[in-house]
CSV table of C-alpha atoms in Angstrom, one decimal:
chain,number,residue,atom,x,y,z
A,1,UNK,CA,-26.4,-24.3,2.8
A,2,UNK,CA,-28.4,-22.3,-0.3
A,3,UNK,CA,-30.4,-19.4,0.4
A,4,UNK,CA,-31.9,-20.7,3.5
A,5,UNK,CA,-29.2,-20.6,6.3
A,6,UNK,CA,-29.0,-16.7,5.5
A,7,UNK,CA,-33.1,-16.1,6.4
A,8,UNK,CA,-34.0,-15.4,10.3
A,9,UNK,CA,-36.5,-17.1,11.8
A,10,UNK,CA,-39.8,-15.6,12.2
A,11,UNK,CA,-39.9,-13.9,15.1
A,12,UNK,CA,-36.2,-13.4,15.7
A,13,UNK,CA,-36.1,-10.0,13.9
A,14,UNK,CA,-35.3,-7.9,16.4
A,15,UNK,CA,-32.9,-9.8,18.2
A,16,UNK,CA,-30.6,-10.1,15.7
A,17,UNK,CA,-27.9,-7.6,15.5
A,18,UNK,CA,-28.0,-4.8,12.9
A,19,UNK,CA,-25.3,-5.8,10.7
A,20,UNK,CA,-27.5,-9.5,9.8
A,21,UNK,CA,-30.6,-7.6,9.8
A,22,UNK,CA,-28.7,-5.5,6.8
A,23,UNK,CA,-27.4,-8.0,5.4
A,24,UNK,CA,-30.7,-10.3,4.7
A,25,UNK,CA,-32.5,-7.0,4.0
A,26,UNK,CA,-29.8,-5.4,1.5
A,27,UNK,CA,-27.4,-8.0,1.2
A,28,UNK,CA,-26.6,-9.4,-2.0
A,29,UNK,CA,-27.9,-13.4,-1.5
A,30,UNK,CA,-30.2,-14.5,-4.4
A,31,UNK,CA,-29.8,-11.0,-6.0
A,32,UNK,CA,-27.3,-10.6,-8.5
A,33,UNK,CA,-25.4,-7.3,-8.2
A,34,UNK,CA,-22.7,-6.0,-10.8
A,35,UNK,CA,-19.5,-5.3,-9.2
A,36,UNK,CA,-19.7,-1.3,-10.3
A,37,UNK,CA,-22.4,-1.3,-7.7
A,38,UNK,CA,-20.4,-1.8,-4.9
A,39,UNK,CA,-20.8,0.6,-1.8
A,40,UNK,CA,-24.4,0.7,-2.7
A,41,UNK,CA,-25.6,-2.3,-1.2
A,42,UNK,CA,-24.8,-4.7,1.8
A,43,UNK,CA,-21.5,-6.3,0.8
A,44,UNK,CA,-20.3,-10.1,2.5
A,45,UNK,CA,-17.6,-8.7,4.2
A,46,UNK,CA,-17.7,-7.3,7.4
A,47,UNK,CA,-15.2,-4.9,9.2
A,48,UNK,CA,-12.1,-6.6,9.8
A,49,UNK,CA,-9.0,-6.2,11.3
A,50,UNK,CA,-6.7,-5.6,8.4
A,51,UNK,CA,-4.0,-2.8,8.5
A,52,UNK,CA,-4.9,0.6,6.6
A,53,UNK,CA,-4.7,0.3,2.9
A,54,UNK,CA,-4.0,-2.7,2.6
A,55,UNK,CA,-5.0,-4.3,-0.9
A,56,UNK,CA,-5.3,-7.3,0.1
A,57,UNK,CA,-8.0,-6.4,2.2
A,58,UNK,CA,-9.5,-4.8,-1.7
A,59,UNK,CA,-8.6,-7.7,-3.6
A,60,UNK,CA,-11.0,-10.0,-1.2
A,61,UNK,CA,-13.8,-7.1,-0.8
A,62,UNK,CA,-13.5,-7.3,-4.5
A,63,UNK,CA,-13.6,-11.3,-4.7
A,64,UNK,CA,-16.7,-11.7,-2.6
A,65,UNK,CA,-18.4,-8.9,-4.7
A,66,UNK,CA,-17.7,-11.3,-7.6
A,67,UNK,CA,-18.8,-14.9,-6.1
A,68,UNK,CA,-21.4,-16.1,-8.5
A,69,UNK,CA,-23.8,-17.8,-5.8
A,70,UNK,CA,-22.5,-16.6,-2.1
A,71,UNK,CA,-24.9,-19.0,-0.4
A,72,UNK,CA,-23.7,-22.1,-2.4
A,73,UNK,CA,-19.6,-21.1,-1.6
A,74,UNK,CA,-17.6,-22.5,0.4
A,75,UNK,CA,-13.9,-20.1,1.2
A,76,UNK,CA,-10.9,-22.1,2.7
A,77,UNK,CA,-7.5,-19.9,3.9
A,78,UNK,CA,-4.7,-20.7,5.9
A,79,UNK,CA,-2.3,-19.1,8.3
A,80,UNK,CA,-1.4,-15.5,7.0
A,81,UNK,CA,-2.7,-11.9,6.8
A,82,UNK,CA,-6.0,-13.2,4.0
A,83,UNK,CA,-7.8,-15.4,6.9
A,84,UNK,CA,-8.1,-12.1,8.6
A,85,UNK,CA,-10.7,-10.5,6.4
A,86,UNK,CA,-12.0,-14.3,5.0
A,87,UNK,CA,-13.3,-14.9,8.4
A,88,UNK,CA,-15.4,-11.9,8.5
A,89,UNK,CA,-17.7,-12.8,5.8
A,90,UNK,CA,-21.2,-13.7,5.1
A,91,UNK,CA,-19.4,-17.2,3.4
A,92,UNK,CA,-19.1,-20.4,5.1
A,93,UNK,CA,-15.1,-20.4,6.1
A,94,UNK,CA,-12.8,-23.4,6.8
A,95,UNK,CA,-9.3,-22.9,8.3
A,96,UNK,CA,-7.3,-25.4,6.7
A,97,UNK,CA,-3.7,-25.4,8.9
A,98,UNK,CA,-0.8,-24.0,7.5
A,99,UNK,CA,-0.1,-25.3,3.9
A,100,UNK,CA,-3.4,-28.1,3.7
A,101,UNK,CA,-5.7,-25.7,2.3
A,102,UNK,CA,-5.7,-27.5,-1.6
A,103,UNK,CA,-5.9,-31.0,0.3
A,104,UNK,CA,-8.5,-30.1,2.6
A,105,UNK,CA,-10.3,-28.4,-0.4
A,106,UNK,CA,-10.1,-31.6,-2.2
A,107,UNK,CA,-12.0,-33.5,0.1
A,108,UNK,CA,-14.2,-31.4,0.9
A,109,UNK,CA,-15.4,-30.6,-2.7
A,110,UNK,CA,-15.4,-34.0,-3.2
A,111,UNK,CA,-18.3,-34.9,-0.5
A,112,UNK,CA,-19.7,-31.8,-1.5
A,113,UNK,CA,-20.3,-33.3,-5.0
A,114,UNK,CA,-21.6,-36.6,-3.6
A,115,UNK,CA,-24.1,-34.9,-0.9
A,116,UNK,CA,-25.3,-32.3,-3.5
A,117,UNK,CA,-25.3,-34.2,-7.0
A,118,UNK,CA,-28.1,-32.1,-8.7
A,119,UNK,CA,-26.0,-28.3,-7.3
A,120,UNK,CA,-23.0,-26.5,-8.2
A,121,UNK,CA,-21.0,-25.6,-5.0
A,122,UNK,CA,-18.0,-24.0,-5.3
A,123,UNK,CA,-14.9,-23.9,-3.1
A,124,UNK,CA,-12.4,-21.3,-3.5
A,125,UNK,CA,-8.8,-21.2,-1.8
A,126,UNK,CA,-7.7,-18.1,-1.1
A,127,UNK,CA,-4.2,-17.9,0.7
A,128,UNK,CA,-1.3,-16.4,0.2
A,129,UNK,CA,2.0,-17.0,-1.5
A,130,UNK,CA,3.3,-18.8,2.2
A,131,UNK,CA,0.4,-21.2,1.9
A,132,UNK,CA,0.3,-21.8,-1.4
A,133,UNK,CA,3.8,-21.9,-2.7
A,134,UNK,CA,6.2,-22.0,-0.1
A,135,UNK,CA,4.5,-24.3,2.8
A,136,UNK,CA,1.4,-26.0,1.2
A,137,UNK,CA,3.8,-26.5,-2.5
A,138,UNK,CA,3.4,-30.4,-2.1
A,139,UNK,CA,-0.4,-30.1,-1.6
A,140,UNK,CA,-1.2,-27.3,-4.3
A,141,UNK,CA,0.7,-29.4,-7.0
A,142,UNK,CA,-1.0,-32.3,-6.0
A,143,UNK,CA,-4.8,-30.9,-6.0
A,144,UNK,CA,-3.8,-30.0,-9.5
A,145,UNK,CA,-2.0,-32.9,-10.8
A,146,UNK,CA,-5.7,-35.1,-9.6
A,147,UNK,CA,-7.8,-32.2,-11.2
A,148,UNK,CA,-9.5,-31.0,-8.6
A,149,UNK,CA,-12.3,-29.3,-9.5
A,150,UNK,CA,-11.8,-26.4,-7.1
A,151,UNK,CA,-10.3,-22.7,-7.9
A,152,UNK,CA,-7.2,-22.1,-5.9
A,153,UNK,CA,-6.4,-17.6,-5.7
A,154,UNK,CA,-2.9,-16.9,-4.5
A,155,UNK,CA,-2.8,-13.4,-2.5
A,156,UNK,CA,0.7,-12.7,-3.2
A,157,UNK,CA,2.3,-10.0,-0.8
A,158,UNK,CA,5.4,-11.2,-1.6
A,159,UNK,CA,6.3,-11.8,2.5
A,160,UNK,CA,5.5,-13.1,5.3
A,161,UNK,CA,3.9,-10.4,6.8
A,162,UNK,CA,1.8,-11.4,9.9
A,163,UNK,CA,5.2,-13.0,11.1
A,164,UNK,CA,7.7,-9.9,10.6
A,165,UNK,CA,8.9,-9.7,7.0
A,166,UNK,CA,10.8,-13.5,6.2
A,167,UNK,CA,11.2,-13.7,2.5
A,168,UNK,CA,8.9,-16.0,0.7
A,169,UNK,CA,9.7,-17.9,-2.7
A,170,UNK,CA,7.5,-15.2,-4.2
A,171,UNK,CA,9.6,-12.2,-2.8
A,172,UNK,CA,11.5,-10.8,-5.9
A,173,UNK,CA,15.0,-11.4,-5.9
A,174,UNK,CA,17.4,-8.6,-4.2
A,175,UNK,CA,14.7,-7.4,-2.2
A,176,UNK,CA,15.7,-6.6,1.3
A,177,UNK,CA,13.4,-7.2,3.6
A,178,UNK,CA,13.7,-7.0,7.8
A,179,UNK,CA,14.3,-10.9,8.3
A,180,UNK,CA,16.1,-10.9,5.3
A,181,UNK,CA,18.8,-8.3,5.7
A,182,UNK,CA,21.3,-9.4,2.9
A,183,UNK,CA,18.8,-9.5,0.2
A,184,UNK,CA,17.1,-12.4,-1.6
A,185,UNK,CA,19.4,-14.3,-3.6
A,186,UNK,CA,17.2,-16.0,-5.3
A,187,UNK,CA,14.6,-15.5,-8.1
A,188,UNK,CA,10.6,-15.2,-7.9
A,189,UNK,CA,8.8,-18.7,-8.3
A,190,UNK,CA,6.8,-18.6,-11.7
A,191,UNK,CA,3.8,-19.8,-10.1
A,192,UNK,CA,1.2,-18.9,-13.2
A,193,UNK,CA,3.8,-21.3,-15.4
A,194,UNK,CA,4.1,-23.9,-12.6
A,195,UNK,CA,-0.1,-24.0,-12.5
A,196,UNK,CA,0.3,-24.3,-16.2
A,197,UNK,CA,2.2,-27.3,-16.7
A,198,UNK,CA,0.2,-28.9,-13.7
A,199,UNK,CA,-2.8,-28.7,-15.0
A,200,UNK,CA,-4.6,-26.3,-14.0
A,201,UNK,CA,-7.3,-25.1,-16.8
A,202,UNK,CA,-8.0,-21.3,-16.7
A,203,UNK,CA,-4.7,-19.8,-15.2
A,204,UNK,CA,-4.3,-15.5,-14.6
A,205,UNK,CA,-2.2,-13.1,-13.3
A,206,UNK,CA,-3.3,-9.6,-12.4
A,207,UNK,CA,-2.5,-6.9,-9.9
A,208,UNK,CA,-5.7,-5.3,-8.4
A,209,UNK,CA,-6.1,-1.9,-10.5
A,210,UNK,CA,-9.4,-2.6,-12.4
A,211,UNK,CA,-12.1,-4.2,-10.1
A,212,UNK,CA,-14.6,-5.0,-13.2
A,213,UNK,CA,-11.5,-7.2,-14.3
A,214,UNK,CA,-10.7,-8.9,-10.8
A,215,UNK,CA,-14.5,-9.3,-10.8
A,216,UNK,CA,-14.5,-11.1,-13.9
A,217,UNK,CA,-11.0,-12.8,-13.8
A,218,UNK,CA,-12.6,-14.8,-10.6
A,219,UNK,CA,-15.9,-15.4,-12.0
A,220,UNK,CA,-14.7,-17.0,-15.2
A,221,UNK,CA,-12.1,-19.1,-12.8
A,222,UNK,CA,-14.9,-20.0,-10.4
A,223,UNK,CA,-17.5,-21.3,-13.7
A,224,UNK,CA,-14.8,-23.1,-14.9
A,225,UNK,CA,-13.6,-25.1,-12.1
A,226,UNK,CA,-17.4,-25.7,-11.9
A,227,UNK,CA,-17.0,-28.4,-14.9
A,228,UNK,CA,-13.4,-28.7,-15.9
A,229,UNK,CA,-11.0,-28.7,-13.5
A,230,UNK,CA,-8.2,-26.9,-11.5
A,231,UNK,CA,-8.6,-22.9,-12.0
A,232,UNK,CA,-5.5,-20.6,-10.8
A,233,UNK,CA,-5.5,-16.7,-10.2
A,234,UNK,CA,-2.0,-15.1,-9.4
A,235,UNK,CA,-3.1,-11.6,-7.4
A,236,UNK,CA,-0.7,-9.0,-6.5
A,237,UNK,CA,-1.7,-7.7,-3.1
A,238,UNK,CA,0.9,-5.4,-1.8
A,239,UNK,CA,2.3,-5.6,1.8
A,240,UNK,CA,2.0,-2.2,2.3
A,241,UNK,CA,3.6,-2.1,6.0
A,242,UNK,CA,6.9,-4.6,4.9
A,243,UNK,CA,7.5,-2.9,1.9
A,244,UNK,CA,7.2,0.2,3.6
A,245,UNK,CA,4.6,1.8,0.9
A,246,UNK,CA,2.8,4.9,2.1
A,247,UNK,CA,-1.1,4.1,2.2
A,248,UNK,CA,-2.0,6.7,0.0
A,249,UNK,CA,0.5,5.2,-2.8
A,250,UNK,CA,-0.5,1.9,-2.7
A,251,UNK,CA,-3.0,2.0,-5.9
A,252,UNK,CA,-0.2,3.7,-7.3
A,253,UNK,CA,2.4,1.1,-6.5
A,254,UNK,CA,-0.1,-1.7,-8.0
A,255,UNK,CA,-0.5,0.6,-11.0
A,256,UNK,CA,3.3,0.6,-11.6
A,257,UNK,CA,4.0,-3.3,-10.9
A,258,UNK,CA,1.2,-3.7,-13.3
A,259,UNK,CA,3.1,-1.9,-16.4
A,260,UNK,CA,6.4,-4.4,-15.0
A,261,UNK,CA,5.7,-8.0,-14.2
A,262,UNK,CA,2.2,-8.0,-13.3
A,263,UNK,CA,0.3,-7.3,-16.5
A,264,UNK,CA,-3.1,-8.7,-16.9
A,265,UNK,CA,-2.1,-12.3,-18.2
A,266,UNK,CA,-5.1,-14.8,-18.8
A,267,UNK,CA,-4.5,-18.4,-20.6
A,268,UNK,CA,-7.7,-20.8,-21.1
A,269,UNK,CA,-7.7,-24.4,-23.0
A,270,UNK,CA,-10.3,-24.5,-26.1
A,271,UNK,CA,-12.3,-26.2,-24.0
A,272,UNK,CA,-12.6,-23.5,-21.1
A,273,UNK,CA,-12.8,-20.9,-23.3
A,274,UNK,CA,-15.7,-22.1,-25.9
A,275,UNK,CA,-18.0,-22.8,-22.7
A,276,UNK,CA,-17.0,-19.2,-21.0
A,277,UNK,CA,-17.8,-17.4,-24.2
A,278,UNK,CA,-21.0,-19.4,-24.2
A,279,UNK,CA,-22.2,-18.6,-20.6
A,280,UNK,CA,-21.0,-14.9,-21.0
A,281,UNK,CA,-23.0,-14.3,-24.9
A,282,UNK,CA,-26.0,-15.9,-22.3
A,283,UNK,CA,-25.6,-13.2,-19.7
A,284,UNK,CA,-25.4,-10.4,-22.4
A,285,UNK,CA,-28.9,-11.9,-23.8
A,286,UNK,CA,-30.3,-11.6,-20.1
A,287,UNK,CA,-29.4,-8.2,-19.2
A,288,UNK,CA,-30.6,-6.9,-23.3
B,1,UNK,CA,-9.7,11.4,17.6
B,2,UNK,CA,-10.0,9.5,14.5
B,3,UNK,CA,-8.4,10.8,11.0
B,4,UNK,CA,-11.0,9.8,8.5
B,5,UNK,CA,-12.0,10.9,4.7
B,6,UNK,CA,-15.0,13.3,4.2
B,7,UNK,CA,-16.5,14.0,1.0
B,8,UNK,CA,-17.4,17.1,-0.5
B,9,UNK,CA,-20.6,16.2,-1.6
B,10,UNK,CA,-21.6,19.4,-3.4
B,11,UNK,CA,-18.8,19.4,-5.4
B,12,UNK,CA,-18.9,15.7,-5.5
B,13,UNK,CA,-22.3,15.4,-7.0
B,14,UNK,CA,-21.3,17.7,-9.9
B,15,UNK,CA,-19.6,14.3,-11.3
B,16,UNK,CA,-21.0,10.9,-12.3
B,17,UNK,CA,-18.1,8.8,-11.2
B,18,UNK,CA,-18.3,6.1,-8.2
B,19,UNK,CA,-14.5,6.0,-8.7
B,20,UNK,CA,-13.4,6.4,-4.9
B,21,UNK,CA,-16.1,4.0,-3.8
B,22,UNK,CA,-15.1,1.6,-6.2
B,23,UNK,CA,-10.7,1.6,-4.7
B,24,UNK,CA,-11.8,1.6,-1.0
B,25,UNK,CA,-10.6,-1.4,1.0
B,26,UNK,CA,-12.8,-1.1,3.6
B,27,UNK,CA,-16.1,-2.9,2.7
B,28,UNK,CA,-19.0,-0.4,2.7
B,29,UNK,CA,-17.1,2.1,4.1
B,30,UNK,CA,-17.1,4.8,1.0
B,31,UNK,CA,-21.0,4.4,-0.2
B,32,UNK,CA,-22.7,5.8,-3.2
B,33,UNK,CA,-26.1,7.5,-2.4
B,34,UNK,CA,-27.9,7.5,-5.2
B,35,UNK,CA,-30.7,10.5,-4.6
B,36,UNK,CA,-27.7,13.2,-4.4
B,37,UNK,CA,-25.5,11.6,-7.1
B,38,UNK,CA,-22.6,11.5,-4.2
B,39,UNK,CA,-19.8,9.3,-2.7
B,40,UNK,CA,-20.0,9.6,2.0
B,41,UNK,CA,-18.1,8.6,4.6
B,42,UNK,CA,-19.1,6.1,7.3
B,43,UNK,CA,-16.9,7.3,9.2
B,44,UNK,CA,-17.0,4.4,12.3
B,45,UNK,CA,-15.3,2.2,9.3
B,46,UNK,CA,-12.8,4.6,7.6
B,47,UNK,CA,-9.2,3.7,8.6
B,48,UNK,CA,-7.6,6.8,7.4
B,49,UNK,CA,-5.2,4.9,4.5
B,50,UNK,CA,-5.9,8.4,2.1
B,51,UNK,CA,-6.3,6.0,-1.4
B,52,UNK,CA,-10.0,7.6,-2.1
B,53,UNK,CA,-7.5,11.0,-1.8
B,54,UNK,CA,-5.2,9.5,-4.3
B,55,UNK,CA,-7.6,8.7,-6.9
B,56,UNK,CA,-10.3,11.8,-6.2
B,57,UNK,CA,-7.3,14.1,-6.1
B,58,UNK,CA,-3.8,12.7,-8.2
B,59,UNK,CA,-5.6,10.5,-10.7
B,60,UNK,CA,-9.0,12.6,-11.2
B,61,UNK,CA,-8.1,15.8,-10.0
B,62,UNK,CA,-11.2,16.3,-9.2
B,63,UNK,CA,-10.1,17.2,-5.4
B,64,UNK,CA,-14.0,16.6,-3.8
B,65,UNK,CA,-12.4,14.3,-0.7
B,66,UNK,CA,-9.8,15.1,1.9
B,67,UNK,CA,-8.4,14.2,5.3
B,68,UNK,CA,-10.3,15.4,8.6
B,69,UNK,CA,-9.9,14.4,11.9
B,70,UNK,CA,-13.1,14.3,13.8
B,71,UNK,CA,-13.9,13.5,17.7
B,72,UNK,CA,-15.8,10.1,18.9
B,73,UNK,CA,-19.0,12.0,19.3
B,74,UNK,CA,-18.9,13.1,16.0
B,75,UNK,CA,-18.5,9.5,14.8
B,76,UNK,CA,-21.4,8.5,16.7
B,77,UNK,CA,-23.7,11.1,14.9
B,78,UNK,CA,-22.9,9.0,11.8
């Protein structure tokens, strides 16, 4: 990994297909790019096969947008519509099976921190609310209860909707979905308290409406799992198809749960926060 | 026959706003060309889900994309 398994070699140039050539020549490796610049250079993810407005598909364009070193990243997903637009990015991807993403992540940023002891690398979960709280619950509480020092990001759709629409324990409660024709009868899991009171160090909650603040929502969780400990972002990403939202409402839709139960919700310890406000006063120096 | 977004981009270069570019979830699908100040369309990437409508038209009402359907042939041009 770093910045060399992204060069081709030397003579290779036009073999390669267009879309690597691109990426090397305008991609965003050992450049740093703000997230306002999007659509104006190369980005990590590729075309994928995600339906029509779908925001999860945004959230992760967004997330890779904010990684702050691509080529030292490692991204682990599981079963469920996120792995389908994870897989088609410039960023080294492991596909845990269903619910072992948090334990596979543990390991595997644990030999990471042997085999690279002078180098950050991060890994970064990023499944949905079937992985994370319904299937994988035993190993997400567990990652956090040891302190892994990995960020976990919950895609939350609120369904299962590569499978047909079964309610998950994030669906709200009432909701009817098509595999769950009576209605939910029970309540939506409070995952950000749960991550809270586990341990977790930098915990937020956000629906994607503001890209500069899902940018830096997963840049301060990513720095501080660097050094601290578990990091937790809660992400609304609608299901556009099993909640039967029209594509061209579906900002709006994320705009309205926003002003309900989504608002923007951060919580830091002192610790977490004094070393963000640090790194952050840096950056400000730099670009000045 | 594909139904894709196409940008006005006379009328869109009148603004300095990225806005459409910046709510698309297709990964460089909606650019930003910086030389004419203007938001296009690859159109071989745009999956026809209408939210650079929404926010170019309801939210800014600015009304510089909308909705065309174009022919293969044209797509390869892009």
């Amino acid at each position: 990994m770093g910045l060399e398994y992204v060069k081709i070699s030397p003579g290779f140039e036009k073999y390669m297909p267009r879309d690597y050539v691109d990426l090397v020549k305008f991609g965003p490796f050992g450049k740093t790019y703000d997230v306002m610049e999007l659509g104006q250079y190369k980005e990590l993810v590729e075309d994928h096969p995600m339906c029509a407005g779908c925001y999860m598909a945004y959230f992760i364009r967004v997330f890779y947008a904010a990684l702050p070193n691509p080529e030292d990243t490692i991204v682990l997903g599981t079963a469920g519509c996120a792995r389908l637009a994870l897989s088609q990015a410039a960023v080294p991807f492991v596909y845990g099976n269903y619910g072992d993403t948090n334990a596979v992540a543990s390991g595997l940023k644990r030999a990471l921190s042997i085999r690279f002891p002078d180098k950050h690398k991060d890994v970064v979960v990023v499944a949905g609310d079937g992985g994370l709280i319904d299937i994988g619950f035993g190993m997400t509480m567990h990652s956090w209860f040891r302190k892994e020092k990995f960020t976990t990001i919950m895609v939350d759709n609120e369904v299962y909707g590569n499978t047909g629409g079964q309610e998950s324990g994030m669906s709200p409660k009432g909701v009817q979905l098509k595999m769950a024709p009576l209605g939910k009868k029970f309540d939506k899991i409070n995952a950000v308290e749960l991550a809270k009171i586990a341990g977790c160090v930098y915990v937020a909650k956000l629906a994607p409406t503001n890209p500069k603040r899902i940018a830096r929502t997963v840049r301060r969780a990513i720095l501080a799992a660097r050094h601290f400990g578990p990091t937790f972002i809660h992400a609304y990403t609608s299901c556009n198809i099993e909640y039967s939202i029209p594509t061209r409402d579906v900002l709006a839709d994320a705009r309205n749960r926003e002003k309900k139960d989504f608002k923007f919700y951060e919580w830091m310890t002192d610790e977490v926060k004094e070393f963000l406000e640090e790194v952050e006063r840096k950056e400000k120096e730099v670009k000045r | 026959m594909y139904f894709v977004a196409e940008v006005n981009e006379k009328e869109c270069s009148k603004y300095n706003c990225k806005q459409c570019v910046l709510f698309c979830p297709e990964p460089n699908c909606l650019n930003f060309r910086a030389s004419t100040n203007s938001a296009w369309v690859w159109y071989d990437k745009c999956k026809g889900c209408e939210i650079c409508v929404y926010v170019c038209s309801d939210l800014l009402k600015r009304h510089c994309i909308e909705m065309v359907m174009v022919t293969p042939k044209a797509t390869a041009k892009s």
